[in-house]
mmCIF file of C-alpha atoms in Angstrom:
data_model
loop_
_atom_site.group_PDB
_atom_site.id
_atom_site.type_symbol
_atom_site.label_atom_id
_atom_site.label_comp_id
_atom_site.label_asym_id
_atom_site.label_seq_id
_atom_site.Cartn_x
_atom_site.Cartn_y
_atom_site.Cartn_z
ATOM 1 C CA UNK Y 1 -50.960 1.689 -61.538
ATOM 2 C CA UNK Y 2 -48.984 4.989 -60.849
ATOM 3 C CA UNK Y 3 -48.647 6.216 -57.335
ATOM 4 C CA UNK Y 4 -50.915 8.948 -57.231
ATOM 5 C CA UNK Y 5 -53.733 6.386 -58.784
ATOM 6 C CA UNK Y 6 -52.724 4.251 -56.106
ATOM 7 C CA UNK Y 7 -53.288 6.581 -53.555
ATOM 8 C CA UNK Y 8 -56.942 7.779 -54.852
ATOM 9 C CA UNK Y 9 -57.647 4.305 -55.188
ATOM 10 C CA UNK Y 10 -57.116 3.983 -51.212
ATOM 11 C CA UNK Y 11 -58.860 7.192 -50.892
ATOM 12 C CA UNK Y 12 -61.737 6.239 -52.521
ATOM 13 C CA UNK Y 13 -61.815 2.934 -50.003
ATOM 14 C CA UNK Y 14 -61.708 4.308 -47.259
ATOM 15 C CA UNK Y 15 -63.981 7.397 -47.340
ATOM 16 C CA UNK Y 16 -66.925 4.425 -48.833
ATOM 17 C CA UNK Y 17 -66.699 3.034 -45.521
ATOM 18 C CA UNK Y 18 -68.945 3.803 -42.954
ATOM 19 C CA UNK Y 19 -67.131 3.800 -40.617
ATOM 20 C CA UNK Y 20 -64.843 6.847 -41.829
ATOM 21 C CA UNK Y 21 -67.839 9.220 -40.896
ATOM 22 C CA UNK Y 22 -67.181 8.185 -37.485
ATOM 23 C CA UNK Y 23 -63.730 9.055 -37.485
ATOM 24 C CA UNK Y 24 -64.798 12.444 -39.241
ATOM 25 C CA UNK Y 25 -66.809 12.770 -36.351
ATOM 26 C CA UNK Y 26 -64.947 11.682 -33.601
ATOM 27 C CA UNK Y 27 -68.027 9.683 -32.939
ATOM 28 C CA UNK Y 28 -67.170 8.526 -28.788
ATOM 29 C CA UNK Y 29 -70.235 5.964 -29.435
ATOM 30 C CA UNK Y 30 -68.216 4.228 -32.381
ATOM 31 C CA UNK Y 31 -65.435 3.241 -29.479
ATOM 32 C CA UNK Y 32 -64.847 0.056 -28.806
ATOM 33 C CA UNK Y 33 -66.599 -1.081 -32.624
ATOM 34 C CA UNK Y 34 -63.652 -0.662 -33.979
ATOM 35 C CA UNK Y 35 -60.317 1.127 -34.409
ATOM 36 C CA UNK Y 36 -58.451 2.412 -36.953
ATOM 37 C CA UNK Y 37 -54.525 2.899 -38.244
ATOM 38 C CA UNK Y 38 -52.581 5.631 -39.642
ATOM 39 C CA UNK Y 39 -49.877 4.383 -42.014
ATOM 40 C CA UNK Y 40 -47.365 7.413 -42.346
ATOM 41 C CA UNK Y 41 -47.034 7.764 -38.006
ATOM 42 C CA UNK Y 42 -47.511 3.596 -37.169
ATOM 43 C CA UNK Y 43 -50.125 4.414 -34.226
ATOM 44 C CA UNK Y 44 -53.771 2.976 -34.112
ATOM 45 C CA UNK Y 45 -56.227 5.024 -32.468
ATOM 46 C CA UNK Y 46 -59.951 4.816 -31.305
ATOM 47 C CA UNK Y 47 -62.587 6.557 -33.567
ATOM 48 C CA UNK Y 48 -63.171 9.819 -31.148
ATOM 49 C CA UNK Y 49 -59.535 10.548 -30.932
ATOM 50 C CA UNK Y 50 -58.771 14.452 -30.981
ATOM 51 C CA UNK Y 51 -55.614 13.961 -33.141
ATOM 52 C CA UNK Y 52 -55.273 15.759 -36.218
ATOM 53 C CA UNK Y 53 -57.258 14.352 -39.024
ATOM 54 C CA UNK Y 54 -55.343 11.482 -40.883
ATOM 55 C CA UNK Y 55 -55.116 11.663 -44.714
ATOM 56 C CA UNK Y 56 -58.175 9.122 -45.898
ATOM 57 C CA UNK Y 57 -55.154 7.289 -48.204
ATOM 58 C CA UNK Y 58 -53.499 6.625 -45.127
ATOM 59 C CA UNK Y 59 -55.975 5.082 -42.602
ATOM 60 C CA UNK Y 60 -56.689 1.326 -42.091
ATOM 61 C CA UNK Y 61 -59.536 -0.041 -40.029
ATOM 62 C CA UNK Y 62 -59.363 -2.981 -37.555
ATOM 63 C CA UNK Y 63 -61.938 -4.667 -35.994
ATOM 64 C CA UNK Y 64 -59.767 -4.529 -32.703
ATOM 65 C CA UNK Y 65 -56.508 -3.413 -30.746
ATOM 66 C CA UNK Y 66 -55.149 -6.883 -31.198
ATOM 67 C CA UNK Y 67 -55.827 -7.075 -34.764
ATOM 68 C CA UNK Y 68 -54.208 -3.292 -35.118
ATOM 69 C CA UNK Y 69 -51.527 -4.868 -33.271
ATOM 70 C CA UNK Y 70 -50.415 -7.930 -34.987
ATOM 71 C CA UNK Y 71 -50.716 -5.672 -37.990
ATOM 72 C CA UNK Y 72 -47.602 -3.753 -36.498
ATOM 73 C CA UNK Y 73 -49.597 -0.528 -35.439
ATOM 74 C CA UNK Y 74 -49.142 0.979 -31.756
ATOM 75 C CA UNK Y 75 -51.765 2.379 -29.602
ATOM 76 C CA UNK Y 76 -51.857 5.764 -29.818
ATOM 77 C CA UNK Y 77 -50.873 7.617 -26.614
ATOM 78 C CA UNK Y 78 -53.239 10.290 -26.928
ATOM 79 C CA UNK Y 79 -56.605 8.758 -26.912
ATOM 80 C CA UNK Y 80 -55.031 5.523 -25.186
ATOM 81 C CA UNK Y 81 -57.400 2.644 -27.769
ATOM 82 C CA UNK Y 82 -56.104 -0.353 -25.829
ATOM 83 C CA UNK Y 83 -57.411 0.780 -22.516
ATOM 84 C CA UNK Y 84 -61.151 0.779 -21.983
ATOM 85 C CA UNK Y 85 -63.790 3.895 -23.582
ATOM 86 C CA UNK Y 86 -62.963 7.017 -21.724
ATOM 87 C CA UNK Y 87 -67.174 7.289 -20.765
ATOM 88 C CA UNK Y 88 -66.671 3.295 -19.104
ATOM 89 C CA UNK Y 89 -63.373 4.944 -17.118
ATOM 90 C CA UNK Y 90 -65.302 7.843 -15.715
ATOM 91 C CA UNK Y 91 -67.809 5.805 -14.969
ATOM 92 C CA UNK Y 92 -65.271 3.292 -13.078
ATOM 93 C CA UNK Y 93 -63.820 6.348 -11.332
ATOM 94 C CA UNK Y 94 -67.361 7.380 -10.356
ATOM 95 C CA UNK Y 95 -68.268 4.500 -8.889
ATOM 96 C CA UNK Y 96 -64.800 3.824 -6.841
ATOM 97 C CA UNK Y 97 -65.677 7.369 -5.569
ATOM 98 C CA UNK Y 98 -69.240 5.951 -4.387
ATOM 99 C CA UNK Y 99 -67.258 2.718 -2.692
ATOM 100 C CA UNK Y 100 -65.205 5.328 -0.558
ATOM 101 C CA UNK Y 101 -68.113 7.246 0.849
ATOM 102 C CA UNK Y 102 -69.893 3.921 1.540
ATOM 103 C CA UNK Y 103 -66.920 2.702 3.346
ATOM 104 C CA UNK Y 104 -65.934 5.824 5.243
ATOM 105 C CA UNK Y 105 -66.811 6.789 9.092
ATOM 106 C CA UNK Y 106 -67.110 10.459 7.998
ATOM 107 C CA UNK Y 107 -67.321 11.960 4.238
ATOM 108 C CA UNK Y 108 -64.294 12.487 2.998
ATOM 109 C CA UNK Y 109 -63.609 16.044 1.146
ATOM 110 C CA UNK Y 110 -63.705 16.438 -2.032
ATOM 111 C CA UNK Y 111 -59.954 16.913 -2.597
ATOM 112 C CA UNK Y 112 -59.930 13.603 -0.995
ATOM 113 C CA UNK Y 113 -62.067 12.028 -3.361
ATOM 114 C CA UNK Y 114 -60.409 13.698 -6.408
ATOM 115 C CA UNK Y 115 -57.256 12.500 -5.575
ATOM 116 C CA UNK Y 116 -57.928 9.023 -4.339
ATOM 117 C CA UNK Y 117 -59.547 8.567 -8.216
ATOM 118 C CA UNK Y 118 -56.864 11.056 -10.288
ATOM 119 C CA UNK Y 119 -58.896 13.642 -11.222
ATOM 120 C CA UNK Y 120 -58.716 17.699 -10.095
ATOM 121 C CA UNK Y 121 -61.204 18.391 -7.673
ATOM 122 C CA UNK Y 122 -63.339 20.416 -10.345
ATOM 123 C CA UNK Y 123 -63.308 17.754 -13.023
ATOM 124 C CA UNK Y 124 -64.290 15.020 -10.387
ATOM 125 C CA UNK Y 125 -67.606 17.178 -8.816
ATOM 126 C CA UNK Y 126 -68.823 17.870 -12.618
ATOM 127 C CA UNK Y 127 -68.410 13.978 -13.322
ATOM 128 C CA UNK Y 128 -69.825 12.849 -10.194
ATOM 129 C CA UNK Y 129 -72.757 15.154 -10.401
ATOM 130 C CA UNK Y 130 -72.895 14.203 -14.401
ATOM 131 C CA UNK Y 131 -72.836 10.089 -13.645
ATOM 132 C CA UNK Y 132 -74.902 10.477 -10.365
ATOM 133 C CA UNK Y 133 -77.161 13.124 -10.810
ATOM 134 C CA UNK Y 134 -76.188 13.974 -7.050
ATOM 135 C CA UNK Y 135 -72.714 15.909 -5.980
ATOM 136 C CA UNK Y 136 -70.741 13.707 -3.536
ATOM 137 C CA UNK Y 137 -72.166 15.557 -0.497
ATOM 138 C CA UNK Y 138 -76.046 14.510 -1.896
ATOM 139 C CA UNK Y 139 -74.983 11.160 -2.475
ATOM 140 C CA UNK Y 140 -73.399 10.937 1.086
ATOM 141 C CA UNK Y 141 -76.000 12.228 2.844
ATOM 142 C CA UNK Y 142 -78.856 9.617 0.470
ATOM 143 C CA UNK Y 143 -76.385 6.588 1.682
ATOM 144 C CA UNK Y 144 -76.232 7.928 5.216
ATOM 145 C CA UNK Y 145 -80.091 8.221 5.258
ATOM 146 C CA UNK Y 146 -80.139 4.263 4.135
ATOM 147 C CA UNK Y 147 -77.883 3.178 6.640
ATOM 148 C CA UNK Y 148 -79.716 5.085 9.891
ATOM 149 C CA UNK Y 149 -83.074 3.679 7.878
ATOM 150 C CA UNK Y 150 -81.535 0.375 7.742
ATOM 151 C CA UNK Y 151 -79.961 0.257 11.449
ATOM 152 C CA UNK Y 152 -82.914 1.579 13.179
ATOM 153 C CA UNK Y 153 -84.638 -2.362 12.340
ATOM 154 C CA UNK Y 154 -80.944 -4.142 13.080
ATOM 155 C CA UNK Y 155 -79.599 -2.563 16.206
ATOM 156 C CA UNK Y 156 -81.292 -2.278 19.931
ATOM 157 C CA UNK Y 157 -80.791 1.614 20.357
ATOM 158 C CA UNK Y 158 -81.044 4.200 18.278
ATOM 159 C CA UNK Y 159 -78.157 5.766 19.622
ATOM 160 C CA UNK Y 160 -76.038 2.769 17.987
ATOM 161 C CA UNK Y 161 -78.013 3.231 14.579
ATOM 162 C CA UNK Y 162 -77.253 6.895 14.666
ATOM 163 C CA UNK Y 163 -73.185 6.342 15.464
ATOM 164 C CA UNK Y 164 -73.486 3.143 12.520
ATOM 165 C CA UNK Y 165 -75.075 5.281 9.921
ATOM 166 C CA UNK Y 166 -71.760 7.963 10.483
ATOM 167 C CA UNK Y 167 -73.353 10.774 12.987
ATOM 168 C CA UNK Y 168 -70.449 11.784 15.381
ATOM 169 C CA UNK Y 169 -73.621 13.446 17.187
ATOM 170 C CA UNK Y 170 -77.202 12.604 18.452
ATOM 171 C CA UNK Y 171 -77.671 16.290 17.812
ATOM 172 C CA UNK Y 172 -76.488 16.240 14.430
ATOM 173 C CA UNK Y 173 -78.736 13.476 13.314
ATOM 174 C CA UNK Y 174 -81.376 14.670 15.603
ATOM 175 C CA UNK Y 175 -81.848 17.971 13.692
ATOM 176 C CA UNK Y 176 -81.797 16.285 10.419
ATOM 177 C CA UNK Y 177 -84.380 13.105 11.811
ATOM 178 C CA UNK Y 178 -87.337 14.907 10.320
ATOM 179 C CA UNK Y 179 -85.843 14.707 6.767
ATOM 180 C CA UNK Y 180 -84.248 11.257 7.205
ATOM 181 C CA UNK Y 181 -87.211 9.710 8.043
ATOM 182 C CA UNK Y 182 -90.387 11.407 8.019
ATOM 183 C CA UNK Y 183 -91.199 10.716 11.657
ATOM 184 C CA UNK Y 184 -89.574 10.593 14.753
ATOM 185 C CA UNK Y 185 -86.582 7.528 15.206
ATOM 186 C CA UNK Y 186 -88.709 5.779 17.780
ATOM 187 C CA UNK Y 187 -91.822 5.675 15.582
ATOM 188 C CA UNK Y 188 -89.967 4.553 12.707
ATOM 189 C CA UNK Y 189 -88.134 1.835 14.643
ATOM 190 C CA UNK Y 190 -92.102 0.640 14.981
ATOM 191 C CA UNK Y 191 -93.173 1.078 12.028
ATOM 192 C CA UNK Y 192 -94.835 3.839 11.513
ATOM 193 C CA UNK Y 193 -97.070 3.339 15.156
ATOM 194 C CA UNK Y 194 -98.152 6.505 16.409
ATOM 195 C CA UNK Y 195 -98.068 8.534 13.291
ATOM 196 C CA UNK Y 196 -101.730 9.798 12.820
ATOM 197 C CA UNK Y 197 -102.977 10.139 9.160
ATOM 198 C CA UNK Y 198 -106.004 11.985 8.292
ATOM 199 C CA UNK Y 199 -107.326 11.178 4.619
ATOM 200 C CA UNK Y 200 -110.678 11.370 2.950
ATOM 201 C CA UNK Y 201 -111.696 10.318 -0.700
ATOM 202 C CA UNK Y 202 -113.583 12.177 -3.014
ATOM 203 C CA UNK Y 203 -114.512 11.931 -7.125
ATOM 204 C CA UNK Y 204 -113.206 13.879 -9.965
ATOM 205 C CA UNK Y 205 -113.690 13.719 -13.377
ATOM 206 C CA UNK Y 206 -110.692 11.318 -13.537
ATOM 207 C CA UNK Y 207 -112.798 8.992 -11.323
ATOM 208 C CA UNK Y 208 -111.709 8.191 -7.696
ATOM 209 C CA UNK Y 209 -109.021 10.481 -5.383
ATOM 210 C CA UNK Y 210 -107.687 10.073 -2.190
ATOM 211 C CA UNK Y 211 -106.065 12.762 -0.469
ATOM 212 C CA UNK Y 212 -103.763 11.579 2.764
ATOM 213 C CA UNK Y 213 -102.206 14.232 5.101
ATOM 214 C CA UNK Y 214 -99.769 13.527 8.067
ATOM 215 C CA UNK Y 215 -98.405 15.837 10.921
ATOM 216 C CA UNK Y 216 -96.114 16.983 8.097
ATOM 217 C CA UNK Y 217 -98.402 17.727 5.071
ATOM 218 C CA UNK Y 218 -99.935 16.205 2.246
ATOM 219 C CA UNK Y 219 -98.411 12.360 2.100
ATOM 220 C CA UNK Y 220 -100.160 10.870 -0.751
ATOM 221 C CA UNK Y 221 -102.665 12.301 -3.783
ATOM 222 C CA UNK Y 222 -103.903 8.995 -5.545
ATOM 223 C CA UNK Y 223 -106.385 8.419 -8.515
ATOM 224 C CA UNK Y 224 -107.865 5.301 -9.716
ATOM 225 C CA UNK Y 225 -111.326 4.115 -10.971
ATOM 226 C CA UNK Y 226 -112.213 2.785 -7.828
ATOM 227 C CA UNK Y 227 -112.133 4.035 -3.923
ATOM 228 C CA UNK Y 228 -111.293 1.011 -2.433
ATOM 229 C CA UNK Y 229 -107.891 -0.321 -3.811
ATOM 230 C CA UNK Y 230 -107.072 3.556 -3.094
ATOM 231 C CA UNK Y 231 -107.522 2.759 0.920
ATOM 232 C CA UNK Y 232 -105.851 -0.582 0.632
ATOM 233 C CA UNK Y 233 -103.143 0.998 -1.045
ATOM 234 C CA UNK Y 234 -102.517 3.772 1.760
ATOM 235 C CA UNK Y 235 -102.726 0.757 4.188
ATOM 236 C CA UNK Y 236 -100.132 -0.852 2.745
ATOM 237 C CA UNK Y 237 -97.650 2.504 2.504
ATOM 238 C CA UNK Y 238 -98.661 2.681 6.289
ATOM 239 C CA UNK Y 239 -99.164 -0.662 7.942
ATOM 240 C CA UNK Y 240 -98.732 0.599 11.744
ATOM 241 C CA UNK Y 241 -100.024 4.508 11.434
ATOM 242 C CA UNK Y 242 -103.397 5.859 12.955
ATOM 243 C CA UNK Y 243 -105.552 6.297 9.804
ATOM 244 C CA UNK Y 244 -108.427 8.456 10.399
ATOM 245 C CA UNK Y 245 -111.141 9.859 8.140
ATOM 246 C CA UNK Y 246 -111.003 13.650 7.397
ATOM 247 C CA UNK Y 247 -113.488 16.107 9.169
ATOM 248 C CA UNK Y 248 -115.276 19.309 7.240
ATOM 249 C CA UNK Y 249 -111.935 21.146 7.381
ATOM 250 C CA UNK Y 250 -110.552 18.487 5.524
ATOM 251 C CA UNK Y 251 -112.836 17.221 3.486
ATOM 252 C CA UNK Y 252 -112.176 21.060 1.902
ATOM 253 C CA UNK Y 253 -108.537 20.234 1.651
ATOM 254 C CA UNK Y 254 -109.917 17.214 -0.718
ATOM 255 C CA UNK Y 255 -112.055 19.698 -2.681
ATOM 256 C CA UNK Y 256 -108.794 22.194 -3.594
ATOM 257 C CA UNK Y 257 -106.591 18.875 -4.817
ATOM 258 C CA UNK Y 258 -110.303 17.944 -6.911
ATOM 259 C CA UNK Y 259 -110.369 21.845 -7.973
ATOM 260 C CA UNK Y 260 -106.772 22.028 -9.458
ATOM 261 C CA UNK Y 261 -107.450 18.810 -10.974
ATOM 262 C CA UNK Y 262 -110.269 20.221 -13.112
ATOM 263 C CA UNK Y 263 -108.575 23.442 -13.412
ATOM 264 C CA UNK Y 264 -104.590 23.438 -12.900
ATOM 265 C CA UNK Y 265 -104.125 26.817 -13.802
ATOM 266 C CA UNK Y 266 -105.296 28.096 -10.478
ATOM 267 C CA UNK Y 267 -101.906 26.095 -8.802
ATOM 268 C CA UNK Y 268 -101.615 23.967 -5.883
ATOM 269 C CA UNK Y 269 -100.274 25.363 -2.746
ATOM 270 C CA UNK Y 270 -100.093 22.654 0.071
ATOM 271 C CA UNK Y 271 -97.642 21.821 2.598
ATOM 272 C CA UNK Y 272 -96.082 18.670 0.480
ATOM 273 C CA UNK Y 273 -95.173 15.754 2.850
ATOM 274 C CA UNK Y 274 -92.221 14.409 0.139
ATOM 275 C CA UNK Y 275 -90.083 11.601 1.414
ATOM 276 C CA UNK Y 276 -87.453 11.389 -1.473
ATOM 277 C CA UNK Y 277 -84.415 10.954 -1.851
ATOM 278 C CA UNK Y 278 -82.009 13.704 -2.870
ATOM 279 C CA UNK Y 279 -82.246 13.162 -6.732
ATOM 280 C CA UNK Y 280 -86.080 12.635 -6.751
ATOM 281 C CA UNK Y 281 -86.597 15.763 -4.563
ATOM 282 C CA UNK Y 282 -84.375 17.555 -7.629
ATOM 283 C CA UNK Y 283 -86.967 15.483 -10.213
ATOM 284 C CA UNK Y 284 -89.532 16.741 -8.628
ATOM 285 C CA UNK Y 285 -89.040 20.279 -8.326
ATOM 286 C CA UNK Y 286 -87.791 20.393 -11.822
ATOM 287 C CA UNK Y 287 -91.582 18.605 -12.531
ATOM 288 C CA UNK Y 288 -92.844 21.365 -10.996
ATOM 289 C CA UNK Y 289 -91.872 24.391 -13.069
ATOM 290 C CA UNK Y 290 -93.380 23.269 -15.683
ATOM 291 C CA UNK Y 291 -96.078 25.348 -16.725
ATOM 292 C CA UNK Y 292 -99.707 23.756 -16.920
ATOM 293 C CA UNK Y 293 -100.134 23.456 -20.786
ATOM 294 C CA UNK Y 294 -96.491 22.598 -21.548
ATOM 295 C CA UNK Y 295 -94.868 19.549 -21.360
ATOM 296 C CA UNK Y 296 -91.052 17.692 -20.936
ATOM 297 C CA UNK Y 297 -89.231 14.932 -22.408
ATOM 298 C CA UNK Y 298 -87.232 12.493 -19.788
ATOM 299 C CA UNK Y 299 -84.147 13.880 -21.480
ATOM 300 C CA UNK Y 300 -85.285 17.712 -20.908
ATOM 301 C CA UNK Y 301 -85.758 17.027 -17.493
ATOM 302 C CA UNK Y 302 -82.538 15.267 -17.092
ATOM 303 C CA UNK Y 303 -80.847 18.317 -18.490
ATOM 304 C CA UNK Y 304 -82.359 21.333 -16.520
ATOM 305 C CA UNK Y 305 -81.632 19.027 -13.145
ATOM 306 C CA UNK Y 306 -77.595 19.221 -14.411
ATOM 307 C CA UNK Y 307 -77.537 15.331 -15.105
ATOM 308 C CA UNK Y 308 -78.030 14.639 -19.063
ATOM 309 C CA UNK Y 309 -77.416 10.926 -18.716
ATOM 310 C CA UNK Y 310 -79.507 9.992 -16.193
ATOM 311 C CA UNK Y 311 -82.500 9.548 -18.177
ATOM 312 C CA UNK Y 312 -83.405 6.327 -16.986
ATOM 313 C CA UNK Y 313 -83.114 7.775 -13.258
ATOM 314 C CA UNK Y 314 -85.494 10.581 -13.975
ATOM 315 C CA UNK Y 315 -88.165 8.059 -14.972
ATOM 316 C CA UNK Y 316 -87.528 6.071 -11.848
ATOM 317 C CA UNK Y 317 -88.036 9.430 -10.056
ATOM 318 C CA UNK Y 318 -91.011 10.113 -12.119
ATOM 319 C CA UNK Y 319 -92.344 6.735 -11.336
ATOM 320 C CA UNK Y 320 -91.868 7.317 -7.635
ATOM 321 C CA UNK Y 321 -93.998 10.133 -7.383
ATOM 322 C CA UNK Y 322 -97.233 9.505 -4.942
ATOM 323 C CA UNK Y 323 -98.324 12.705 -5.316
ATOM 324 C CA UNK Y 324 -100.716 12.811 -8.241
ATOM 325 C CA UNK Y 325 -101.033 16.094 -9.482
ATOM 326 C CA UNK Y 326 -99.453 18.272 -7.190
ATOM 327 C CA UNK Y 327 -95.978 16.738 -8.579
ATOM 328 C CA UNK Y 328 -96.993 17.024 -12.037
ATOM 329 C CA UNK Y 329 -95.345 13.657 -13.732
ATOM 330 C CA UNK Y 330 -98.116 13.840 -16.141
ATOM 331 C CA UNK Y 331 -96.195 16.573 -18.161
ATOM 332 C CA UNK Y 332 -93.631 14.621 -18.935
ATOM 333 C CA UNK Y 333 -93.606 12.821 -22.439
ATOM 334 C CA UNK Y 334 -91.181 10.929 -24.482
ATOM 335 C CA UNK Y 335 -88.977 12.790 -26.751
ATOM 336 C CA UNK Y 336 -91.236 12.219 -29.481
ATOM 337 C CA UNK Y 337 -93.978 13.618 -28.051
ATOM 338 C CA UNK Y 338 -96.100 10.697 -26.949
ATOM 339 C CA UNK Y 339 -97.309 9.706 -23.900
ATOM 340 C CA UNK Y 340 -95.751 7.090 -21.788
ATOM 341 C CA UNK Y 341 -96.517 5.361 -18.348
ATOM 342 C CA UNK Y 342 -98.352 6.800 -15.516
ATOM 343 C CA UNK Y 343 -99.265 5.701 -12.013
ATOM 344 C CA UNK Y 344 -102.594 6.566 -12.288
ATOM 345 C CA UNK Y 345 -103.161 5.215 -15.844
ATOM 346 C CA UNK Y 346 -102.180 6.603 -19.490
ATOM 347 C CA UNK Y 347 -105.764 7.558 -20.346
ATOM 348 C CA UNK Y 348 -105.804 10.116 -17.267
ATOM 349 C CA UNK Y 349 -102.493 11.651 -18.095
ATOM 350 C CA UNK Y 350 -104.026 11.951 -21.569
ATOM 351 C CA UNK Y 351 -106.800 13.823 -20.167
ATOM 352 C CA UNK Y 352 -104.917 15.834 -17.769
ATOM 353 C CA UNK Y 353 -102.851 16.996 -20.570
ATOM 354 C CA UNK Y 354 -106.099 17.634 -22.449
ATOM 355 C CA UNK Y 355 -107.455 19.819 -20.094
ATOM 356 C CA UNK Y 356 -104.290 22.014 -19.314
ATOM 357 C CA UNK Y 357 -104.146 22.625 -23.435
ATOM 358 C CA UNK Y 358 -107.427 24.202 -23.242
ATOM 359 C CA UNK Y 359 -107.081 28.471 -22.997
#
C-alpha cells in the first residue's frame, strides 16, 4: 500500500466514526466519553477542544486519558483532558463560592469571591448567576432569610436569631422582616399566632376556589373539585393564624379571581401576598408576562429569567406557586408543546389554556 493510500485509508476510518462529528463539533457534551489523539503534535485532547482542526488521517480515539496515555500521547494544555469537564469545574467553583457565603459573618464582595475561586470578577457573576439562577447578593440574602427563619425556632431572642442569621443591625433586619418572613419576628417565632386571614370559597367553571387574603394581600388562590380539602389545605399552610370567613366586601374580591378565571383577558390586579424566595419571585414574574393565549416552555422561561440551565429549578418554582391563576403556571408547557403537571390538576390547565385560545 503506498503512502498516500495509506493515509486515505486512515481518513476514511476515522471520519466513519461517530464520534469524529463530535470533534467537528466541538461537542462539550461528548467530554468525558471519550478523547482523542493527534499523531503529527503527540497531545490528546477532549472532544470540545478549540484547537485547530486535526487532519482526520492523523487523529486516534481513546476511550480515556489513561488509555491516550499509555499510548504515549500527552494531555493537551489547552483544553486540559485529564482534569475534569470544564461545565463540572464551573460548577465546583460555583458551589465553593456558595460554601463561602454560607460560612461568612457578612457577604463578602464580589472581588472577594472571584478571587477566592480564580475567576475575574465579571466571569464569576455571569457563572454564578448562570449555575444559580441568583447573583451572589440574591443567593446571600435567600441563605440569610433561612438562617433568621431557622434561628427564630432555635434561639430564646430574636435579637440572637437576627445577629446568627448575619444582621450587624436590628434595624437592618427590621426593615427587611416583612420580606423575610411575611409577618412580624414575634408572630413567626409562634407560628403564625396572631396573623388574621380572611378567605371565602366560591365555584367556577373549574369546580371549587378558595381565595385567602392576609394583612399583606392575596396569600393563596386554590382550585380543586371539592371545597373542603381546599380549607384543610389552608389549615395546614397556617396551623396557628386567625382564619376568618370573608364578609360582602370580600366575598367580591372572590368574584374578580372567579371573573378572570372565566375571562383572563380582563387581568388580575390584586395586592399579591408572595412569600418566595429570590429565584421563584424571578419565576414568577417572568410567568406573568406572558400574554393570556400564549404559552412557555420550562426552557423559555429559564432563558428570559438569565439562567438557561436551570430548567429543573424553574419547574420547582412553577410547582411552588399557590397562587392559581393570578401566577399563571398554567402557560407553561413542555418544549414540545404538551401539557405537563399542575397543582390544580392537568385537565384544568387544559381548560384554562382552552379558554385563553378563544378570540
Amino acid at each position: 500500500m503506498t503512502a498516500t493510500a495509506k493515509r486515505r485509508a486512515l481518513a476514511a476510518a476515522t471520519e466513519s466514526d461517530p464520534r469524529w462529528a463530535a470533534v467537528l463539533a466541538r461537542d462539550a457534551g461528548a467530554d468525558g466519553r471519550f478523547c482523542y489523539s493527534v499523531q503529527s503534535t503527540g497531545v490528546y485532547c477532549r472532544p470540545s477542544c478549540a484547537a485547530r482542526q486535526a487532519r482526520p488521517e492523523n487523529v486516534r480515539f481513546h476511550d480515556s486519558c489513561a488509555d491516550a496515555e499509555r499510548a504515549g500521547f500527552r494531555p493537551c494544555r489547552r483544553c486540559k483532558p485529564d482534569q475534569p469537564p470544564l461545565a463540572q469545574q464551573h460548577a465546583q467553583k460555583v458551589v465553593a463560592a456558595c460554601r463561602l457565603i454560607d460560612s461568612a459573618d457578612t457577604l463578602p464582595d464580589l472581588a472577594t469571591l472571584a478571587a477566592a475561586v480564580g475567576l475575574s470578577r465579571y466571569y464569576f457573576h455571569r457563572l454564578f448567576k448562570l449555575h444559580t439562577g441568583l447573583t451572589p447578593k440574591a443567593y446571600a440574602a435567600a441563605r440569610r432569610a433561612e438562617r433568621v427563619r431557622n434561628g427564630l425556632q432555635q434561639h430564646d431572642t430574636v435579637t440572637a436569631a437576627i445577629f446568627d442569621a448575619g444582621f450587624n443591625a436590628n434595624s437592618r433586619f427590621y426593615a427587611q422582616a416583612d420580606a423575610v418572613l411575611g409577618m412580624t419576628p414575634g408572630d413567626y417565632r409562634a407560628g403564625g399566632a396572631r396573623t388574621v386571614i380572611r378567605f371565602a370559597i366560591g365555584q367556577c367553571t373549574l369546580g371549587a376556589i378558595l381565595v385567602a387574603q392576609s394583612e399583606r394581600g392575596v396569600c393563596a388562590i386554590s382550585l380543586g373539585d371539592d371545597a373542603e380539602p381546599l380549607l384543610h389545605e389552608l389549615q395546614d399552610r397556617f396551623p396557628r393564624a386567625e382564619l376568618i370567613g370573608g364578609d360582602a366586601d370580600f366575598e367580591r374580591l372572590v368574584a374578580t379571581v372567579v371573573g378572570f378565571v372565566e375571562a383572563p383577558a380582563l387581568g388580575l390586579d390584586l395586592p399579591l401576598d408572595v412569600r418566595g424566595t429570590a429565584f421563584q419571585q424571578r419565576v414568577w414574574q417572568a410567568l406573568r408576562e406572558i400574554p393570556p393565549g400564549e404559552t412557555a416552555s420550562y426552557r423559555d422561561i429559564a432563558r428570559r429569567i438569565g439562567a438557561p440551565q436551570a430548567v429543573r429549578a424553574v419547574a420547582g418554582a412553577c410547582a411552588a406557586n399557590v397562587l392559581a391563576v393570578a401566577i399563571p403556571c398554567h402557560r407553561v408547557v413542555r418544549t414540545d408543546g404538551s401539557l405537563s403537571g399542575y397543582r390544580w390538576g392537568v385537565a384544568r390547565k387544559q381548560a384554562l389554556l382552552a379558554r385563553e385560545a378563544k378570540p
